[in-house]
Amino acid sequence: MIRIDAFPYPYQFHPRSTALVVIDMQRDFVEEGGFGSALGNDVRPLGAIVPTVAALLALARQTQMLVVHTRESHLPDLSDCPRTKRLRGNPTLGIGDVGPMGRILVRGEPGNQILPQLTPMAGEIVIDKPGKGAFYATDLHAQLQERGITHLLVAGVTTEVCVQTSMREANDRGYECLVVEDACASYFPAFHRATLDMLTAQGGIVGWRAPLAQLQSAVTAYAGEHP
Ligand code: TIU
């Protein structure tokens, strides 16, 4: 078992039964001209975590963990987008409208792609999700169950929206979840911090948190014991 010095107490997992879930590291959230900036947000705090997410992906691949990437996306006819979701936000540049990176939050458009630095590799799972949570209206749970996954390391954007929703959904389905705190980000730094606190309060009510460095040192120690 790999043992991480996490909060609120150590987190133990085996790479064979653990998946890294990278939430929505798409151009639509991280780059200017996408959904996030159309909502009036400064996207820079999200861009700042890209190297950390890349290092986390490298660690998961080196440890031969299952890797899952998600994208928040809608069908071109928007039949999977509730009218309420479409009406909220920017009235002139909303979901399905044409922006500088193609139609906002629509599957297959340039803005909907995962950042090139974090491109999924062959054999990794990519989940297109119409909601904020990765389990809502997707087959993620079935895919994880098929592979015997019991533990999830969670990263991506944004901490208080899709990362938190997905971690809560996973917790309710019985997964032991750890959020990698410096591999996720919010447009609102105070929400990022508050989310990490609320997920892990009350003895880990939703799960654990730890920075990437703790994960890296735990994996190095494990590799030393299992050469
Ligand atoms: N707006 C915002 O903070 N987030 C989202 O709309 N989706 C995700 O978090 N991926």
CSV table of C-alpha atoms and ligand atoms in Angstrom, one decimal:
chain,number,residue,atom,x,y,z
A,1,MET,CA,0.0,0.0,0.0
A,2,ILE,CA,1.1,3.6,-0.6
A,3,ARG,CA,0.6,5.7,2.5
A,4,ILE,CA,0.2,9.5,2.2
A,5,ASP,CA,0.6,11.9,5.0
A,6,ALA,CA,-2.7,13.5,4.2
A,7,PHE,CA,-5.3,15.6,6.1
A,8,PRO,CA,-7.2,14.8,8.3
A,9,TYR,CA,-5.3,11.6,8.7
A,10,PRO,CA,-3.1,9.3,6.5
A,11,TYR,CA,-4.6,8.0,3.3
A,12,GLN,CA,-3.6,4.5,2.1
A,13,PHE,CA,-4.2,3.1,-1.4
A,14,HIS,CA,-2.9,0.5,-3.9
A,15,PRO,CA,-2.2,1.7,-7.4
A,16,ARG,CA,-4.1,-1.2,-8.9
A,17,SER,CA,-7.4,-0.2,-7.3
A,18,THR,CA,-6.9,3.5,-7.6
A,19,ALA,CA,-7.7,5.9,-10.4
A,20,LEU,CA,-6.6,9.5,-11.0
A,21,VAL,CA,-9.6,11.5,-12.1
A,22,VAL,CA,-8.7,14.8,-13.8
A,23,ILE,CA,-11.7,17.0,-14.0
A,24,ASP,CA,-12.4,19.3,-17.0
A,25,MET,CA,-8.9,20.6,-17.8
A,26,GLN,CA,-10.3,22.0,-21.0
A,27,ARG,CA,-9.6,25.1,-23.0
A,28,ASP,CA,-13.1,26.3,-22.3
A,29,PHE,CA,-12.2,26.8,-18.6
A,30,VAL,CA,-8.5,27.6,-18.7
A,31,GLU,CA,-8.1,29.8,-21.8
A,32,GLU,CA,-9.4,33.3,-22.7
A,33,GLY,CA,-12.5,33.1,-24.9
A,34,GLY,CA,-14.0,30.0,-23.4
A,35,PHE,CA,-16.9,29.4,-21.1
A,36,GLY,CA,-15.0,30.5,-17.9
A,37,SER,CA,-13.9,33.8,-19.3
A,38,ALA,CA,-17.4,34.4,-20.9
A,39,LEU,CA,-18.8,34.2,-17.4
A,40,GLY,CA,-16.6,37.1,-16.5
A,41,ASN,CA,-13.8,35.2,-14.7
A,42,ASP,CA,-10.1,35.8,-14.7
A,43,VAL,CA,-8.7,32.4,-16.0
A,44,ARG,CA,-5.2,32.9,-14.8
A,45,PRO,CA,-5.5,31.0,-11.5
A,46,LEU,CA,-6.5,27.9,-13.5
A,47,GLY,CA,-3.6,28.2,-15.9
A,48,ALA,CA,-1.2,28.3,-13.0
A,49,ILE,CA,-1.9,24.7,-12.0
A,50,VAL,CA,-1.2,23.1,-15.4
A,51,PRO,CA,2.4,22.1,-14.6
A,52,THR,CA,1.2,20.5,-11.3
A,53,VAL,CA,-1.5,18.6,-13.1
A,54,ALA,CA,1.0,17.5,-15.7
A,55,ALA,CA,3.3,16.2,-12.9
A,56,LEU,CA,0.5,14.4,-11.2
A,57,LEU,CA,-0.4,12.7,-14.5
A,58,ALA,CA,3.2,11.7,-15.0
A,59,LEU,CA,3.2,10.2,-11.5
A,60,ALA,CA,0.0,8.3,-12.0
A,61,ARG,CA,1.2,6.9,-15.4
A,62,GLN,CA,4.6,5.9,-13.8
A,63,THR,CA,2.7,4.1,-11.0
A,64,GLN,CA,0.5,2.4,-13.7
A,65,MET,CA,-2.7,3.8,-12.1
A,66,LEU,CA,-5.9,4.1,-14.2
A,67,VAL,CA,-6.3,7.6,-15.5
A,68,VAL,CA,-9.7,9.2,-16.2
A,69,HIS,CA,-10.1,12.6,-17.8
A,70,THR,CA,-13.5,14.4,-17.9
A,71,ARG,CA,-14.8,17.2,-20.1
A,72,GLU,CA,-17.9,19.2,-19.4
A,73,SER,CA,-19.6,19.2,-22.7
A,74,HIS,CA,-23.0,19.2,-24.5
A,75,LEU,CA,-24.2,17.6,-27.7
A,76,PRO,CA,-24.3,19.9,-30.7
A,77,ASP,CA,-28.1,20.0,-30.5
A,78,LEU,CA,-27.9,20.8,-26.8
A,79,SER,CA,-30.5,18.1,-26.0
A,80,ASP,CA,-28.5,17.2,-22.9
A,81,CYS,CA,-28.3,20.8,-21.6
A,82,PRO,CA,-31.1,21.9,-19.4
A,83,ARG,CA,-32.7,25.2,-20.5
A,84,THR,CA,-32.1,26.6,-17.0
A,85,LYS,CA,-28.3,25.9,-17.4
A,86,ARG,CA,-28.3,27.6,-20.8
A,87,LEU,CA,-30.2,30.7,-19.6
A,88,ARG,CA,-27.9,31.4,-16.7
A,89,GLY,CA,-24.6,33.1,-17.2
A,90,ASN,CA,-23.6,35.4,-20.1
A,91,PRO,CA,-26.7,36.3,-22.2
A,92,THR,CA,-24.6,37.1,-25.3
A,93,LEU,CA,-22.0,34.3,-25.1
A,94,GLY,CA,-23.6,31.3,-23.5
A,95,ILE,CA,-23.5,27.5,-24.0
A,96,GLY,CA,-23.9,26.7,-27.7
A,97,ASP,CA,-23.0,30.2,-28.9
A,98,VAL,CA,-20.0,30.7,-31.2
A,99,GLY,CA,-17.0,32.2,-29.4
A,100,PRO,CA,-13.3,32.5,-30.4
A,101,MET,CA,-12.7,28.8,-29.8
A,102,GLY,CA,-15.9,27.6,-31.5
A,103,ARG,CA,-19.3,26.8,-29.9
A,104,ILE,CA,-19.1,27.3,-26.1
A,105,LEU,CA,-19.1,24.0,-24.1
A,106,VAL,CA,-20.1,21.9,-27.2
A,107,ARG,CA,-18.6,18.5,-27.7
A,108,GLY,CA,-15.9,18.4,-30.4
A,109,GLU,CA,-15.4,22.1,-30.6
A,110,PRO,CA,-11.8,23.5,-30.2
A,111,GLY,CA,-12.6,25.1,-26.9
A,112,ASN,CA,-13.9,21.8,-25.5
A,113,GLN,CA,-10.7,19.9,-25.9
A,114,ILE,CA,-8.4,19.0,-23.0
A,115,LEU,CA,-5.3,21.2,-22.9
A,116,PRO,CA,-2.5,19.9,-25.2
A,117,GLN,CA,-0.1,19.7,-22.2
A,118,LEU,CA,-2.5,17.2,-20.5
A,119,THR,CA,-3.6,15.2,-23.5
A,120,PRO,CA,-5.1,11.8,-22.6
A,121,MET,CA,-2.9,8.8,-23.6
A,122,ALA,CA,-4.1,5.6,-25.3
A,123,GLY,CA,-5.9,3.4,-22.8
A,124,GLU,CA,-7.0,6.3,-20.5
A,125,ILE,CA,-10.7,6.9,-20.1
A,126,VAL,CA,-12.3,10.1,-21.3
A,127,ILE,CA,-15.7,10.9,-20.0
A,128,ASP,CA,-17.9,13.6,-21.6
A,129,LYS,CA,-20.3,14.8,-18.9
A,130,PRO,CA,-23.2,17.2,-19.3
A,131,GLY,CA,-23.3,18.1,-15.6
A,132,LYS,CA,-21.0,19.4,-13.1
A,133,GLY,CA,-20.5,16.0,-11.5
A,134,ALA,CA,-18.6,13.3,-13.3
A,135,PHE,CA,-21.1,10.5,-12.4
A,136,TYR,CA,-24.3,12.3,-13.5
A,137,ALA,CA,-25.5,10.9,-16.8
A,138,THR,CA,-22.2,9.1,-17.5
A,139,ASP,CA,-21.0,5.5,-17.3
A,140,LEU,CA,-18.0,6.4,-15.0
A,141,HIS,CA,-19.2,4.4,-12.0
A,142,ALA,CA,-19.7,1.2,-14.2
A,143,GLN,CA,-16.3,1.7,-15.8
A,144,LEU,CA,-14.6,2.1,-12.4
A,145,GLN,CA,-16.5,-0.9,-11.0
A,146,GLU,CA,-15.5,-3.1,-13.9
A,147,ARG,CA,-11.8,-2.4,-13.2
A,148,GLY,CA,-12.1,-2.9,-9.4
A,149,ILE,CA,-11.4,0.7,-8.5
A,150,THR,CA,-12.1,1.7,-4.9
A,151,HIS,CA,-9.9,4.8,-4.4
A,152,LEU,CA,-9.8,8.1,-6.4
A,153,LEU,CA,-7.3,10.8,-6.5
A,154,VAL,CA,-9.1,13.9,-7.7
A,155,ALA,CA,-7.7,17.0,-9.5
A,156,GLY,CA,-8.8,19.6,-12.0
A,157,VAL,CA,-11.1,22.6,-12.2
A,158,THR,CA,-12.9,24.2,-10.6
A,159,THR,CA,-12.4,23.2,-7.0
A,160,GLU,CA,-15.8,24.3,-5.7
A,161,VAL,CA,-17.9,23.4,-8.8
A,162,CYS,CA,-17.0,20.3,-10.8
A,163,VAL,CA,-14.2,18.9,-8.6
A,164,GLN,CA,-16.3,19.2,-5.4
A,165,THR,CA,-19.5,17.9,-7.1
A,166,SER,CA,-17.6,14.9,-8.5
A,167,MET,CA,-15.9,14.1,-5.2
A,168,ARG,CA,-19.2,14.2,-3.4
A,169,GLU,CA,-20.8,12.0,-6.0
A,170,ALA,CA,-17.9,9.5,-5.7
A,171,ASN,CA,-18.0,9.6,-1.9
A,172,ASP,CA,-21.8,8.7,-1.9
A,173,ARG,CA,-20.9,5.8,-4.2
A,174,GLY,CA,-18.4,4.4,-1.7
A,175,TYR,CA,-15.1,5.5,-3.2
A,176,GLU,CA,-12.3,6.7,-0.9
A,177,CYS,CA,-11.3,10.0,-2.3
A,178,LEU,CA,-8.3,12.3,-1.9
A,179,VAL,CA,-8.2,15.7,-3.5
A,180,VAL,CA,-4.8,16.8,-4.7
A,181,GLU,CA,-5.0,20.3,-3.3
A,182,ASP,CA,-2.5,22.1,-5.5
A,183,ALA,CA,-3.6,20.2,-8.7
A,184,CYS,CA,-7.0,21.9,-8.6
A,185,ALA,CA,-8.0,25.6,-8.8
A,186,SER,CA,-10.9,28.0,-8.7
A,187,TYR,CA,-11.5,31.4,-10.3
A,188,PHE,CA,-12.0,32.4,-6.6
A,189,PRO,CA,-9.0,31.6,-4.4
A,190,ALA,CA,-11.2,31.9,-1.2
A,191,PHE,CA,-13.7,29.3,-2.6
A,192,HIS,CA,-10.7,27.0,-3.4
A,193,ARG,CA,-9.5,27.1,0.2
A,194,ALA,CA,-13.0,26.9,1.7
A,195,THR,CA,-13.8,23.9,-0.5
A,196,LEU,CA,-10.7,22.0,0.6
A,197,ASP,CA,-11.6,22.7,4.2
A,198,MET,CA,-15.2,21.7,3.9
A,199,LEU,CA,-14.5,18.4,2.0
A,200,THR,CA,-12.1,17.3,4.7
A,201,ALA,CA,-13.7,18.7,7.9
A,202,GLN,CA,-15.5,16.5,10.4
A,203,GLY,CA,-13.0,13.7,10.2
A,204,GLY,CA,-12.9,13.6,6.4
A,205,ILE,CA,-16.7,13.9,5.8
A,206,VAL,CA,-16.1,13.7,2.0
A,207,GLY,CA,-12.5,12.6,1.9
A,208,TRP,CA,-8.8,13.5,2.3
A,209,ARG,CA,-6.6,16.2,0.9
A,210,ALA,CA,-2.8,16.4,0.3
A,211,PRO,CA,-0.4,18.4,-1.9
A,212,LEU,CA,1.3,16.7,-4.9
A,213,ALA,CA,4.6,16.7,-3.0
A,214,GLN,CA,3.2,14.4,-0.3
A,215,LEU,CA,2.0,12.0,-3.0
A,216,GLN,CA,5.3,12.1,-4.8
A,217,SER,CA,7.3,11.3,-1.7
A,218,ALA,CA,4.9,8.5,-0.8
A,219,VAL,CA,5.2,7.0,-4.3
A,220,THR,CA,9.0,7.2,-4.1
A,221,ALA,CA,9.0,5.5,-0.7
A,222,TYR,CA,6.7,2.7,-2.1
A,223,ALA,CA,8.9,2.3,-5.2
A,224,GLY,CA,11.9,1.9,-2.9
A,225,GLU,CA,10.2,-0.9,-1.1
A,226,HIS,CA,8.8,-2.6,-4.3
A,227,PRO,CA,11.6,-2.2,-6.8
B,1,TIU,N1,-17.9,28.0,-13.6
B,1,TIU,C1,-17.2,27.1,-12.9
B,1,TIU,O1,-16.5,27.5,-11.9
B,1,TIU,N2,-17.1,25.8,-13.2
B,1,TIU,C2,-17.8,25.2,-14.2
B,1,TIU,O2,-18.8,25.7,-14.7
B,1,TIU,N3,-17.5,23.9,-14.5
B,1,TIU,C3,-16.4,23.2,-13.9
B,1,TIU,O3,-16.1,23.4,-12.7
B,1,TIU,N4,-15.8,22.3,-14.6
